[in-house]
Short mmCIF file of C-alpha atoms and ligand atoms in Angstrom, two decimals:
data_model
loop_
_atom_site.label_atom_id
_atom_site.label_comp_id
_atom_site.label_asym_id
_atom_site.label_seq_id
_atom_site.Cartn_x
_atom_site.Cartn_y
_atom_site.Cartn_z
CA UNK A 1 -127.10 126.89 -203.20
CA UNK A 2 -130.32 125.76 -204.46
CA UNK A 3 -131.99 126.41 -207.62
CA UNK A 4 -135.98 126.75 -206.82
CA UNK A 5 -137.19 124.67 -209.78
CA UNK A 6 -138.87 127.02 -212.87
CA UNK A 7 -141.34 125.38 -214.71
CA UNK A 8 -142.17 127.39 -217.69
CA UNK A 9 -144.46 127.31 -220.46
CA UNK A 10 -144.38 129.40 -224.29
CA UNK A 11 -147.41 129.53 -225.86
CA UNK A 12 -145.59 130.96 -229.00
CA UNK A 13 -148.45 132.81 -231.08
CA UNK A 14 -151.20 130.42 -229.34
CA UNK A 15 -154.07 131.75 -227.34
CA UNK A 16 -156.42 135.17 -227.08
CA UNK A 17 -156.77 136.77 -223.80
CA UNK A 18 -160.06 135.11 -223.14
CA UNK A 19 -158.70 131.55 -223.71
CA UNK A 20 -155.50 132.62 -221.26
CA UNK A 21 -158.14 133.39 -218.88
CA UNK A 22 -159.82 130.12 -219.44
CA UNK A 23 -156.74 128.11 -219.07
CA UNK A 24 -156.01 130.00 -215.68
CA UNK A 25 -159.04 129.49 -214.22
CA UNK A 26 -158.46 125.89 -215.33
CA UNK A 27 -155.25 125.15 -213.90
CA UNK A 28 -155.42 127.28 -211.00
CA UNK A 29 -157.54 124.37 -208.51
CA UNK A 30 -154.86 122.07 -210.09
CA UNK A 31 -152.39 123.89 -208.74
CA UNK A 32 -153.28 124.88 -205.37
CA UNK A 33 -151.01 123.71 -202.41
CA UNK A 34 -148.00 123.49 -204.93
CA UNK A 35 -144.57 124.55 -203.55
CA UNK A 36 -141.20 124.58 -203.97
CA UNK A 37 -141.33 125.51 -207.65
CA UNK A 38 -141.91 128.63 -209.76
CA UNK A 39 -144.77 127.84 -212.68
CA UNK A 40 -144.63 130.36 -215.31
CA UNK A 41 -145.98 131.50 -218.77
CA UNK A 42 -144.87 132.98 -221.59
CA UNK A 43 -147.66 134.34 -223.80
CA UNK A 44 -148.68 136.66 -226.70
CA UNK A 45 -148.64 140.38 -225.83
CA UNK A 46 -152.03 140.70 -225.99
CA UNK A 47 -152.62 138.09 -224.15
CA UNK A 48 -150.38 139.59 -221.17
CA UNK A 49 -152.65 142.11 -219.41
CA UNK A 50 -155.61 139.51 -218.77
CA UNK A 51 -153.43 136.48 -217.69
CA UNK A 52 -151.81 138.44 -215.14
CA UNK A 53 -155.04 139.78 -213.93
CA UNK A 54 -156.07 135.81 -214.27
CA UNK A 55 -152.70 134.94 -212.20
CA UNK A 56 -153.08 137.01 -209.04
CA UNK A 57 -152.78 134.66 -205.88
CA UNK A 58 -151.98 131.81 -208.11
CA UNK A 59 -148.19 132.22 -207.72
CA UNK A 60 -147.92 132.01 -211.60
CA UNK A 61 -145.53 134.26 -213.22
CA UNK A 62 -146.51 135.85 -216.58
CA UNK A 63 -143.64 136.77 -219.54
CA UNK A 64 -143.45 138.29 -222.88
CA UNK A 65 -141.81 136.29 -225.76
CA UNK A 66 -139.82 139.26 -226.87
CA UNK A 67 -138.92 143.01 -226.48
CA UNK A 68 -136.91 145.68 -228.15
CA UNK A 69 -134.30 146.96 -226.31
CA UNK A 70 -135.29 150.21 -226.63
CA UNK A 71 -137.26 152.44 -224.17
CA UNK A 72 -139.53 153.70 -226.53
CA UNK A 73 -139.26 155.46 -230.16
CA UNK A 74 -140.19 154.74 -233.89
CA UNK A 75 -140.24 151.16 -234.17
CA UNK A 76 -143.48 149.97 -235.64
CA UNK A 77 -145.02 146.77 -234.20
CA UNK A 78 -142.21 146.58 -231.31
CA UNK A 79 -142.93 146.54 -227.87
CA UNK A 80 -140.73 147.90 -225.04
CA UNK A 81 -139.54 146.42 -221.31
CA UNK A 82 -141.69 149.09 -220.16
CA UNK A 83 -144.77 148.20 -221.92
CA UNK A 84 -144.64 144.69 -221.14
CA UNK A 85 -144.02 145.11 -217.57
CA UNK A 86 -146.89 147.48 -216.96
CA UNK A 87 -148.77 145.10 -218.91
CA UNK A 88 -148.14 142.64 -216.50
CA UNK A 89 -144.79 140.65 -217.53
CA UNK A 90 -142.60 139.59 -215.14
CA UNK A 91 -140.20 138.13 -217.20
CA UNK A 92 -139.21 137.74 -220.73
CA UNK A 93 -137.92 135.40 -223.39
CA UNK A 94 -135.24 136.14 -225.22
CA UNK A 95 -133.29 134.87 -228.24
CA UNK A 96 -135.41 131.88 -228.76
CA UNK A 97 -134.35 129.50 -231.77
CA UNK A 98 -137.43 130.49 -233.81
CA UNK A 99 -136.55 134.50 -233.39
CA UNK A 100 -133.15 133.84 -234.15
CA UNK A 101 -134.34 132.14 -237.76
CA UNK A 102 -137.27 133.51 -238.50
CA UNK A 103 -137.05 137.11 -236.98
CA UNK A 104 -133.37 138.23 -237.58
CA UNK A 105 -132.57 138.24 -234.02
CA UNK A 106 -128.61 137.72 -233.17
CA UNK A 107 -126.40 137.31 -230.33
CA UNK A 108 -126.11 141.08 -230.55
CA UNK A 109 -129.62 141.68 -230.53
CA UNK A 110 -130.40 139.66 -227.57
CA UNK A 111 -127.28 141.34 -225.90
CA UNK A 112 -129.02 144.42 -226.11
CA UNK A 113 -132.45 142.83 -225.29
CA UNK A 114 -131.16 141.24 -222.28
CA UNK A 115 -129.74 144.68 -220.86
CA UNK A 116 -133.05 146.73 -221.23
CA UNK A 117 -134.80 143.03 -219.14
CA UNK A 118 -132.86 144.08 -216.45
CA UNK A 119 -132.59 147.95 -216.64
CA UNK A 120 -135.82 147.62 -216.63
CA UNK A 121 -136.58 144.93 -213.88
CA UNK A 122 -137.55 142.15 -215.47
CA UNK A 123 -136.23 138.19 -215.62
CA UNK A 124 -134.69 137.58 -218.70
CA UNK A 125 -134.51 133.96 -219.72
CA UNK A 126 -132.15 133.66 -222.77
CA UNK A 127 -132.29 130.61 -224.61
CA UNK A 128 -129.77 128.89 -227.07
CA UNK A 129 -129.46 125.76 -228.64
CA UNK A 130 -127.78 124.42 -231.69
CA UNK A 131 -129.07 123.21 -235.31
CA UNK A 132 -129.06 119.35 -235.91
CA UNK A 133 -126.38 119.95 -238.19
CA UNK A 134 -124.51 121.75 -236.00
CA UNK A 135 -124.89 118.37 -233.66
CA UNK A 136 -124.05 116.43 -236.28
CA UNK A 137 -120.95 117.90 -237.39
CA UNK A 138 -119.75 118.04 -233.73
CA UNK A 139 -119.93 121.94 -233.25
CA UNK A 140 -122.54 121.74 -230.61
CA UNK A 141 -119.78 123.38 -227.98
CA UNK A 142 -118.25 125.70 -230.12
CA UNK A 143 -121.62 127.28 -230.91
CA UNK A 144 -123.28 127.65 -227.79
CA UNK A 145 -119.91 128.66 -226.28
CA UNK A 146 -119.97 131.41 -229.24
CA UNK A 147 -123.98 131.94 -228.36
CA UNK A 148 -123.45 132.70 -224.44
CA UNK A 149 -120.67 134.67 -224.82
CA UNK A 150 -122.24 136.61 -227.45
CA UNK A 151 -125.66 137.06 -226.13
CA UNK A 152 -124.49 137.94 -222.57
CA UNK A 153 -122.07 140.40 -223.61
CA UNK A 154 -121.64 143.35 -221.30
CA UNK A 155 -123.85 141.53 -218.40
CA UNK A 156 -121.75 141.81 -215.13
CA UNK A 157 -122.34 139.46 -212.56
CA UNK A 158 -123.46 142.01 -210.15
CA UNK A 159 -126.21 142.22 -212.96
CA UNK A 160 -127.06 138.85 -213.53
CA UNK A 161 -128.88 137.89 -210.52
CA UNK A 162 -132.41 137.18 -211.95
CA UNK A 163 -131.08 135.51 -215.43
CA UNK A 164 -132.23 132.41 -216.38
CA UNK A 165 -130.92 130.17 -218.80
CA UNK A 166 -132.72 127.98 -221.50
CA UNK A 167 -130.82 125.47 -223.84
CA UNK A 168 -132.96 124.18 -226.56
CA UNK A 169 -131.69 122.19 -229.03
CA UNK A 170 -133.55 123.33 -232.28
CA UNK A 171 -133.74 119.70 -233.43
CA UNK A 172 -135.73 118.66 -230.30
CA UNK A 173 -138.55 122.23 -230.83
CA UNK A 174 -141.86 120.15 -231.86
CA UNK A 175 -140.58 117.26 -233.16
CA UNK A 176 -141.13 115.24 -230.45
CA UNK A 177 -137.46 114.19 -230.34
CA UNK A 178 -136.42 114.91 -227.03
CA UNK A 179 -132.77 115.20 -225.91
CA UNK A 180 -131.55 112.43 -223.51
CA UNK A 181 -131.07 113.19 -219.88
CA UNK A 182 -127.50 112.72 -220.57
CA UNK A 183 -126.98 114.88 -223.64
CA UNK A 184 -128.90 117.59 -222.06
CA UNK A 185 -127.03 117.31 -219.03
CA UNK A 186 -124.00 116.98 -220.79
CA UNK A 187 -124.69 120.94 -222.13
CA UNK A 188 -126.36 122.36 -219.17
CA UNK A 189 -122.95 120.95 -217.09
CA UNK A 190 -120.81 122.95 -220.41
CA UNK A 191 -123.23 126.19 -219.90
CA UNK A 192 -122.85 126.17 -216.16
CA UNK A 193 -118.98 126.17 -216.85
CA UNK A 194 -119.37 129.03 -219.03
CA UNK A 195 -121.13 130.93 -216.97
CA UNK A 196 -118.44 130.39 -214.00
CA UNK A 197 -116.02 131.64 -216.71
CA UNK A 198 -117.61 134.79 -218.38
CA UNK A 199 -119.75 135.55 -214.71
CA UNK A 200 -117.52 134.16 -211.83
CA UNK A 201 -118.99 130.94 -209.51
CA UNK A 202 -121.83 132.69 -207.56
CA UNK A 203 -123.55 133.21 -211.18
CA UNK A 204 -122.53 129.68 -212.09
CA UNK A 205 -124.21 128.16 -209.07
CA UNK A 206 -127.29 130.78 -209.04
CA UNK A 207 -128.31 130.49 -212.28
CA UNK A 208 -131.03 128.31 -213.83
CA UNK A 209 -130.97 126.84 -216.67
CA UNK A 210 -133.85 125.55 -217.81
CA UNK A 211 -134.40 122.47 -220.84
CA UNK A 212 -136.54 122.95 -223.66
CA UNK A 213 -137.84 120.66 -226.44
CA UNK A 214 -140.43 118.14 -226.48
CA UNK A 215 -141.05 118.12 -222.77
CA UNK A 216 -143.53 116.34 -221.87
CA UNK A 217 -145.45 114.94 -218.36
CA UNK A 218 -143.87 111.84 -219.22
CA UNK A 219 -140.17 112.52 -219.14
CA UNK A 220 -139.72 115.96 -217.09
CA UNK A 221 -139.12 113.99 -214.09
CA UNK A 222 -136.18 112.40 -215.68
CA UNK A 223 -134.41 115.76 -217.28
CA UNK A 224 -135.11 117.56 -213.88
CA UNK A 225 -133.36 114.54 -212.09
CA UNK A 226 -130.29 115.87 -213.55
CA UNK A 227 -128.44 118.00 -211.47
CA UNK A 228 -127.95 120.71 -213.86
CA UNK A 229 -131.20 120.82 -215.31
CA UNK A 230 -133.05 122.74 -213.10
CA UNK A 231 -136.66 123.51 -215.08
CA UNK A 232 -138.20 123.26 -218.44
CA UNK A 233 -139.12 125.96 -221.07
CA UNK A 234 -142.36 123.75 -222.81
CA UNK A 235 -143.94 124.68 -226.23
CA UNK A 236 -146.86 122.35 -227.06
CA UNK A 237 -146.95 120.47 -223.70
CA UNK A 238 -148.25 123.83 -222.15
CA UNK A 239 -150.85 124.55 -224.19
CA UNK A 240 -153.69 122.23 -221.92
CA UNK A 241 -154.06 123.01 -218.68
CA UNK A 242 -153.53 119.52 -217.19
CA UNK A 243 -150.40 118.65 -218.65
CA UNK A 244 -149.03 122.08 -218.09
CA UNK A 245 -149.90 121.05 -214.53
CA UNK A 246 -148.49 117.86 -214.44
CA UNK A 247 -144.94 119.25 -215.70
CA UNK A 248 -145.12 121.72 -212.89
CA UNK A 249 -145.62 119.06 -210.38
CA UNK A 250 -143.38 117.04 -212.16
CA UNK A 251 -142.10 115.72 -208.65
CA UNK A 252 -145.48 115.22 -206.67
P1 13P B 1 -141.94 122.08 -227.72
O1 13P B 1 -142.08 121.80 -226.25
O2 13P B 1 -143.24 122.18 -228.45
O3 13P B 1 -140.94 121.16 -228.37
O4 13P B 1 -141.31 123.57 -227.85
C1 13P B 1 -140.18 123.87 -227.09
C2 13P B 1 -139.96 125.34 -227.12
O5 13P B 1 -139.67 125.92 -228.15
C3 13P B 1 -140.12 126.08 -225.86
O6 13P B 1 -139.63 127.36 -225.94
#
């Protein structure tokens, strides 16, 4: 089964509407004629509405960086599925490393998160990754096998047909210390196996899992060579139209 490549950028809390536009409308002659792959962007809420006016006939997907699992209710500065789909999100991140420490977000959390993505018909891409200590201290399997069991509890496999993976070792996020091919293969081989486990082997040969940390033009072609590694999830990288480009047509 193949695994259409899914090139993704997070802008984190970078960029207005107006400069998502701009970078569009940049990258959109630069990526004309590209197939084969799936170029997407995670952006700011506010941002969502006018890049995905911006996107039409480009063939790039917009996302949200977050939800609440709820539908809708008393939860002051939250936005719901709902909102962010009729904004114009297509997909979502979920349970990224800097949530997770800076936001309070848990396995549970994104659990729950993940459930309303696709209740409500959106991709969720759920990322883990462990600490450098954690590396360090040679826990890097036990935690992400506690972190994809926990944050897919509940999923079924008959419900996990658009979820994408993302492992992102928190030591390689902006610090321009990228994983090696073979230590991120090394996981994405161990997630893959954990997915046949908790999901059965159609999930475990559907699903993408994407890298993310420090990619950059220069060595996406190398982690996508792997042959569990089959996209990127790119922070600062995707912030200029050109080398957002160049890591979608990481191949060409
Ligand atoms: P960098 O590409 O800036 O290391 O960020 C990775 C990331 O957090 C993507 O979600």
């Amino acid at each position: 089964m193949s695994r259409t490549p899914f090139l993704a950028g997070n802008w984190k809390m970078y960029k207005t509407g107006a400069e998502a536009v701009a970078f569009i409308e940049a990258a959109k002659p630069l990526l004309a004629g590209t197939s084969g792959r799936q170029a997407a962007l995670g952006v700011p809420f506010t941002a969502i509405g006018e890049a995905a006016t911006a996107a039409q006939g480009t063939g790039i997907l917009i996302g949200a960086q977050n939800v609440h699992w709820e539908k809708e209710g008393a939860f002051t500065g939250e936005i719901s599925v709902g909102m962010a789909k009729a904004a114009g999100a297509s997909f979502v991140i979920l349970g990224h490393s800097e949530r997770r420490q800076y936001f309070g977000d848990t396995d549970e959390w994104v659990a729950k998160k993940l459930a309303a993505a696709v209740d409500g018909g959106i991709v969720p891409v759920v990322c883990l990754g462990e600490s450098l200590a954690q590396r360090e201290s040679g826990d890097t399997f036990k935690v992400l096998g506690a972190q994809i069991r926990g944050s897919l509890a509940g999923l079924t496999a008959e419900r996990a047909a658009a979820l994408i993976l993302a492992y992102e070792p928190v030591w390689a996020i902006g610090t321009g210390k990228t994983a090696t091919k073979e230590q991120a293969q090394e996981v994405h081989a161990f997630l893959r196996g954990e997915l046949g486990t908790l999901l059965g082997d159609r999930a475990a040969s559907e699903t993408r899992i994407l890298y993310g940390g420090s990619v950059k033009p220069d060595n996406v072609k190398a982690l996508m060579g792997e042959p569990d590694i089959d996209g990127a999830l790119v922070g600062g990288a995707a912030l200029k139209p050109d080398s957002f480009v160049q890591i979608v047509k990481f191949d060409l």
